[in-house]
Amino acid sequence: MTILVLNTGSSSVKFALFQLLGESRLAGGIVERIGFEGTKMVYDNHRGDKVHQPVQVRNTGEAVAEITKLLTDKADGVIRDKNQVVAVGHRVVHGGEKITASVIIDRRVKQVIQEYSTLAPLHNPSNLTGIVACEKHFPDIPGVAVFDTAFHTTIPAHAYLYGLPYQMYSEDKIRRYGFHGTSHHYVCHAAADFLSQPADDLKIISCHLGNGCSITAIDRGKSIDTSMGFTPLEGLMMGTRSGDIDPAIIFYLMEHKKLESQQVKELLNKESGLFGLAGIGSSDLRDILAARENGNRLADTAIRTFVYRIKKYLGAYTAALGGLDTIIFTAGIGENAPFIREMVCQNLEGLGIVIDSEKNAAGNQTIREIQHEDSRVNILVIPANEEKEIALQVIKLLFTEK
Ligand code: ADP
């Protein structure tokens, strides 16, 4: 018996198949460039087989059919037929205030996902398309929606409200929602397991540093504040997103530089962050680190700015938590860039944070601790695994005795 996990985007479907018992990953991959030239499937399974091939897929429904075909393929597949899939877990970005935990998908849940499309126009409609495609393809098994916002619904009002007229919240629902919740949730529990301590005993700051970056203060297993806000644009500086800026910059750009709102949106989402500051035509940290090594001063400044923001949030969230036991680094940059982890932790001895440079530099792909023996705070590197968290949520909801 297996669980299929889907993350449906506007032109891609990421998937993973997990064994119900033992929760191990049997296979996974992505169908990408759906609706464009060069649609392809990238896939691997637990035996080490890899597939990288063009596919004839025009929409999400056809992608789900193609994924099933490969999962049940005689040579590369991992199950005999699709009846071995007993549930599908879907990543959904926005559940707003209405859905605060993972739920079995029914008509109401789909309505809520549709409703919050106004707040997550790039994600919720695609997530819903994936759900509808699976209902057609797997009509007899339940679907579970796991929301990026759900983990953050424990954030108290003083942290989720903006200093705006209250009606903007009560009527227009303008507030901090936070994102990457599935990832922060996963690493919080992975840290507790690794430290053999209940999450209920820990004050954690989790740094999800990928193309998108967010940082979350987790008090005894519950998110109490997070850096992304009403949208994923707020907070840390990211690959191409600005993160926090003075909102008056937007009026300035519109009034004095005559930019339209759409242009400002593009600027802040796609042309800012590491990409915009370093100005080397790439948002990939590896390229920016290489440019810095070659003496590019702006690349160096971009990295310092990126790191400084993380440090600032570390301090702020230590205060919000009233102490700190554990820092977690996860996602592409968090897991693979020791230089950034070292810079973030530099000069924080006063907060009880001391990194061990040797342990930090020794890279491998497993969960590991990198604090110095003098450090009061644990510093952990934890590989991100949102798919596994979604599978775990499905198991908890459908297959665990209450
Ligand atoms: P996404 O948010 O799209 O899931 P990832 O978590 O895969 O992104 O993170 C992508 C980021 O991770 C990119 O900025 C990339 O430069 C960075 N990254 C990946 N590997 C390394 C590495 N070895 N060293 C430095 N940065 C890395």
XYZ file of C-alpha atoms and ligand atoms in Angstrom:
429
model
C 0.000 0.000 0.000
C 1.411 3.367 -1.026
C 0.671 7.085 -0.796
C 1.112 9.406 -3.751
C 2.170 12.977 -2.984
C 1.599 15.690 -5.582
C 2.773 19.270 -5.791
C 1.069 20.800 -8.810
C 2.371 24.101 -10.167
C 1.284 26.159 -13.152
C 3.460 24.191 -15.599
C 4.781 21.292 -13.559
C 3.690 18.377 -11.404
C 6.176 17.165 -8.775
C 5.396 13.774 -7.302
C 6.648 11.183 -4.837
C 5.395 7.754 -3.878
C 5.759 6.576 -0.265
C 5.247 3.199 1.290
C 2.460 3.386 3.879
C 4.313 1.144 6.302
C 7.778 2.422 7.037
C 7.093 5.724 5.267
C 10.012 5.235 2.885
C 10.154 6.921 -0.519
C 9.803 4.433 -3.372
C 10.024 6.853 -6.281
C 9.498 10.441 -7.288
C 10.158 13.093 -9.861
C 8.658 15.883 -11.895
C 6.804 16.439 -15.136
C 7.881 19.896 -16.221
C 7.245 22.453 -18.967
C 3.638 21.289 -19.274
C 1.978 23.340 -21.990
C 5.342 24.434 -23.472
C 7.886 23.054 -25.953
C 10.070 20.363 -24.453
C 7.758 18.803 -21.846
C 9.769 16.185 -19.992
C 9.669 13.663 -17.171
C 12.478 13.331 -14.660
C 12.111 10.323 -12.356
C 14.077 8.106 -10.019
C 13.230 5.149 -7.825
C 14.599 3.405 -4.724
C 16.522 0.894 -6.850
C 18.514 3.752 -8.346
C 16.829 3.650 -11.793
C 16.617 7.075 -13.403
C 14.434 8.296 -16.249
C 14.896 11.584 -18.069
C 12.735 11.688 -21.174
C 10.437 13.870 -23.256
C 6.715 13.170 -22.725
C 3.573 14.017 -24.667
C 1.613 15.775 -21.946
C -0.651 18.776 -22.540
C -2.203 19.334 -19.126
C -2.185 18.286 -15.455
C -4.638 15.408 -16.045
C -2.364 13.914 -18.676
C 0.627 14.428 -16.392
C -1.070 12.409 -13.624
C -1.816 9.641 -16.153
C 1.825 9.652 -17.317
C 3.094 9.549 -13.728
C 0.859 6.535 -12.987
C 2.098 4.845 -16.144
C 5.696 5.210 -15.049
C 5.041 4.174 -11.431
C 3.453 0.954 -12.725
C 5.933 0.428 -15.587
C 7.383 -3.113 -15.747
C 11.009 -1.959 -15.901
C 11.180 1.326 -13.971
C 7.969 1.191 -11.949
C 7.661 0.398 -8.248
C 4.054 -0.860 -8.008
C 2.091 -3.428 -10.021
C -1.036 -1.357 -10.579
C -2.569 1.891 -9.501
C -4.873 0.173 -6.976
C -1.850 -0.057 -4.703
C -2.134 3.701 -4.175
C -4.444 4.132 -1.167
C -4.472 7.919 -0.828
C -3.147 11.074 -2.476
C -1.626 13.951 -0.511
C -1.706 17.348 -2.204
C 0.418 20.350 -1.396
C -1.823 23.416 -1.285
C -0.343 26.834 -0.658
C -3.137 28.869 0.909
C -5.853 27.780 3.320
C -6.141 31.216 4.941
C -7.794 31.269 8.344
C -10.425 28.738 7.339
C -8.265 25.636 7.212
C -5.811 25.261 10.049
C -4.712 21.636 9.580
C -4.488 18.941 6.923
C -7.943 17.852 5.756
C -9.661 15.197 3.676
C -10.690 16.898 0.453
C -14.397 17.407 -0.113
C -16.480 19.993 -1.908
C -16.101 22.564 0.899
C -12.323 22.212 0.976
C -12.184 22.765 -2.768
C -14.354 25.860 -2.355
C -11.965 27.266 0.252
C -8.961 26.607 -1.991
C -10.804 28.394 -4.792
C -11.719 31.277 -2.484
C -8.104 31.841 -1.434
C -6.992 31.944 -5.052
C -7.329 35.709 -4.811
C -4.555 35.674 -2.171
C -2.424 33.011 -3.914
C -3.176 33.455 -7.627
C 0.025 31.711 -8.741
C -0.509 28.600 -6.646
C -4.025 27.759 -5.440
C -5.602 27.430 -8.910
C -2.852 24.981 -10.004
C -3.118 23.060 -6.726
C -6.843 22.706 -7.348
C -6.239 21.499 -10.897
C -4.036 18.723 -9.470
C -6.769 17.722 -7.018
C -9.443 17.565 -9.718
C -7.137 15.563 -12.026
C -6.509 13.013 -9.248
C -10.213 12.713 -8.437
C -10.761 11.672 -12.041
C -7.780 9.365 -12.176
C -8.151 7.825 -8.704
C -11.936 8.081 -8.097
C -12.054 5.550 -5.251
C -9.401 6.812 -2.866
C -9.304 9.835 -0.560
C -7.315 12.977 -1.236
C -5.782 15.003 1.576
C -4.842 18.676 1.292
C -1.778 19.803 3.249
C -1.520 23.590 3.434
C 1.651 25.718 3.532
C -0.188 28.217 5.702
C -1.557 25.679 8.220
C 1.534 25.435 10.429
C 1.439 29.205 10.904
C -2.173 29.452 12.051
C -0.896 29.334 15.652
C 0.768 32.749 15.226
C -0.849 35.156 17.722
C -2.659 38.325 16.614
C 0.108 40.663 17.801
C 2.453 38.923 15.333
C 0.073 38.460 12.409
C -1.550 41.906 12.405
C -0.045 44.782 10.475
C -0.269 48.330 11.780
C -3.170 49.108 9.448
C -6.808 50.060 10.118
C -8.411 47.012 11.744
C -11.036 46.661 8.991
C -8.231 45.794 6.590
C -7.902 42.627 8.612
C -11.507 42.010 9.611
C -12.976 42.727 6.183
C -10.173 42.288 3.683
C -8.228 39.566 5.534
C -4.978 41.450 5.210
C -2.636 39.844 7.771
C 0.521 37.768 7.993
C -0.197 34.210 6.814
C 3.309 32.832 6.369
C 4.419 30.137 3.924
C 6.827 27.161 3.733
C 4.837 25.839 6.715
C 5.100 22.203 5.629
C 8.886 22.502 5.529
C 9.171 24.307 8.888
C 6.855 21.709 10.447
C 8.893 18.814 9.062
C 12.273 20.111 10.239
C 10.891 21.010 13.666
C 9.887 17.393 14.280
C 13.006 16.008 12.606
C 15.077 18.164 15.001
C 13.136 16.924 18.026
C 13.679 13.296 16.922
C 17.366 13.922 16.270
C 17.843 15.574 19.676
C 15.683 12.899 21.389
C 13.688 15.684 23.006
C 9.973 16.369 22.597
C 9.275 19.345 20.303
C 7.219 20.620 23.259
C 10.453 21.311 25.160
C 12.206 23.283 22.428
C 12.545 26.862 21.260
C 13.568 26.616 17.619
C 14.382 29.065 14.854
C 14.073 27.349 11.504
C 15.778 28.952 8.466
C 14.384 27.694 5.142
C 16.870 29.135 2.656
C 16.143 28.136 -0.935
C 15.158 30.281 -3.917
C 12.422 31.459 -1.590
C 13.625 32.090 1.965
C 11.723 32.268 5.225
C 12.535 32.016 8.888
C 10.169 30.853 11.621
C 10.142 31.093 15.407
C 8.787 27.811 16.797
C 7.881 27.711 20.468
C 7.248 24.212 21.803
C 6.256 22.858 18.385
C 4.100 25.841 17.393
C 4.904 28.610 14.953
C 4.691 31.949 16.797
C 6.087 34.188 14.059
C 7.429 33.870 10.538
C 9.098 36.228 8.108
C 6.859 35.784 5.054
C 3.658 37.721 5.425
C 0.493 38.454 3.501
C 2.419 37.103 0.518
C 5.772 35.313 0.135
C 7.390 38.657 -0.742
C 7.967 39.812 2.831
C 10.870 38.984 5.101
C 14.328 37.756 4.189
C 16.042 38.793 1.002
C 15.688 35.924 -1.501
C 16.960 34.746 -4.893
C 14.942 37.297 -6.862
C 12.559 38.732 -4.231
C 13.373 41.854 -2.262
C 12.003 40.773 1.110
C 11.339 43.637 3.555
C 11.427 47.129 2.088
C 9.975 50.447 3.127
C 6.516 50.436 1.438
C 7.046 54.100 0.532
C 9.639 52.956 -2.028
C 6.706 51.660 -4.076
C 5.011 55.088 -4.213
C 8.348 56.645 -5.058
C 8.869 54.243 -7.956
C 5.365 54.879 -9.241
C 5.421 58.648 -8.831
C 9.000 59.478 -9.797
C 10.077 56.583 -11.994
C 6.599 56.264 -13.544
C 6.445 52.501 -13.088
C 3.041 50.787 -13.376
C 1.966 48.536 -10.507
C 2.657 45.445 -12.633
C 6.202 46.664 -13.259
C 6.773 47.234 -9.551
C 5.470 43.741 -8.871
C 7.909 42.274 -11.413
C 10.744 44.339 -10.001
C 10.185 43.238 -6.419
C 9.432 39.581 -7.204
C 11.703 38.778 -10.128
C 14.483 41.358 -10.399
C 15.472 42.028 -6.806
C 17.110 40.040 -3.988
C 20.481 38.369 -4.677
C 19.798 38.661 -8.422
C 19.177 42.404 -8.336
C 21.874 43.378 -5.867
C 24.720 41.266 -7.263
C 23.815 42.175 -10.867
C 25.586 39.222 -12.483
C 22.479 37.953 -14.288
C 21.947 35.002 -11.942
C 20.034 34.417 -8.722
C 21.849 31.148 -8.071
C 23.927 31.524 -4.935
C 26.643 29.292 -6.393
C 27.191 31.811 -9.209
C 27.183 34.728 -6.797
C 29.658 33.002 -4.463
C 31.901 32.286 -7.476
C 31.709 35.935 -8.596
C 32.632 37.026 -5.080
C 35.631 34.663 -5.117
C 36.685 36.370 -8.346
C 36.677 39.727 -6.605
C 33.232 41.005 -7.620
C 32.458 43.594 -4.925
C 28.733 43.791 -5.586
C 28.449 40.005 -5.276
C 30.161 40.321 -1.894
C 27.766 43.094 -0.855
C 24.752 41.041 -1.960
C 25.898 38.102 0.166
C 26.557 40.321 3.186
C 23.112 41.882 2.849
C 21.484 38.462 2.510
C 23.268 37.178 5.620
C 22.676 40.346 7.664
C 18.928 39.983 7.195
C 19.036 36.415 8.503
C 21.069 37.538 11.532
C 18.585 40.330 12.266
C 15.692 37.884 12.268
C 17.655 35.460 14.440
C 17.995 38.195 17.057
C 14.380 39.297 16.733
C 13.020 35.764 17.019
C 15.289 34.900 19.946
C 13.606 37.809 21.718
C 10.139 36.731 20.514
C 10.777 33.220 21.845
C 12.336 34.484 25.084
C 15.360 32.242 24.491
C 16.680 29.769 21.958
C 17.647 26.075 22.003
C 18.087 25.190 18.345
C 18.727 26.816 14.980
C 17.868 24.769 11.891
C 19.242 25.366 8.401
C 17.310 23.723 5.569
C 16.627 23.903 1.765
C 19.105 24.463 -1.110
C 21.202 27.199 0.500
C 20.627 26.142 4.113
C 21.794 22.596 3.394
C 24.568 23.193 0.878
C 26.232 26.525 1.608
C 28.540 26.202 4.656
C 29.966 29.649 3.908
C 26.548 31.229 4.481
C 25.906 29.234 7.686
C 29.320 30.303 8.999
C 28.642 33.985 8.243
C 25.164 33.844 9.797
C 26.533 32.414 13.043
C 29.614 34.644 13.243
C 29.869 36.903 16.323
C 26.760 35.493 17.965
C 28.581 34.046 20.996
C 26.644 36.570 23.093
C 23.455 34.719 22.145
C 25.041 31.351 22.978
C 25.496 30.503 19.278
C 28.931 29.097 18.346
C 29.414 27.186 15.108
C 32.101 24.481 14.703
C 33.825 25.384 11.435
C 35.097 21.873 10.782
C 31.749 20.188 11.336
C 30.100 22.926 9.299
C 32.396 22.346 6.336
C 32.045 18.545 6.395
C 29.124 18.136 4.019
C 26.854 15.155 3.678
C 23.198 14.781 2.837
C 21.941 13.666 6.236
C 20.685 15.469 9.312
C 23.673 16.671 11.329
C 24.740 19.036 14.109
C 27.382 21.665 13.502
C 27.597 23.595 16.778
C 30.850 23.922 18.712
C 31.022 22.179 22.067
C 30.963 25.624 23.724
C 27.677 26.489 22.013
C 24.615 26.652 24.230
C 22.396 26.532 21.141
C 22.205 23.452 18.885
C 22.823 24.239 15.221
C 21.340 21.609 12.908
C 21.399 21.086 9.144
C 18.305 19.169 8.072
C 17.562 18.160 4.462
C 14.188 19.593 3.433
C 11.535 16.965 2.744
C 8.135 18.542 2.226
C 6.890 15.477 0.328
C 7.590 13.241 3.295
C 5.818 15.642 5.648
C 2.773 15.536 3.347
C 2.861 11.701 3.357
C 3.150 11.746 7.172
C 0.149 14.084 7.407
C -1.881 11.726 5.186
C -0.934 8.751 7.352
C -1.792 10.664 10.531
C -5.163 11.750 9.189
C -6.290 8.545 7.486
C -4.395 5.612 8.894
C -3.622 6.361 12.530
C -6.048 5.285 15.213
C -7.308 8.298 17.101
P 13.415 26.099 -4.134
O 13.086 27.203 -3.180
O 13.157 26.439 -5.560
O 12.908 24.727 -3.715
P 16.043 25.095 -3.399
O 15.678 24.744 -2.010
O 16.388 23.999 -4.336
O 15.007 26.050 -4.089
O 17.305 26.101 -3.320
C 17.844 26.692 -4.439
C 19.019 27.550 -3.997
O 19.989 26.706 -3.367
C 19.741 28.269 -5.145
O 19.989 29.614 -4.783
C 21.067 27.550 -5.236
O 22.068 28.423 -5.583
C 21.281 27.101 -3.815
N 22.225 25.991 -3.769
C 22.020 24.718 -4.153
N 23.182 23.995 -4.007
C 24.104 24.858 -3.522
C 25.500 24.758 -3.168
N 26.149 23.603 -3.269
N 26.122 25.854 -2.692
C 25.476 27.029 -2.587
N 24.177 27.190 -2.897
C 23.511 26.138 -3.361
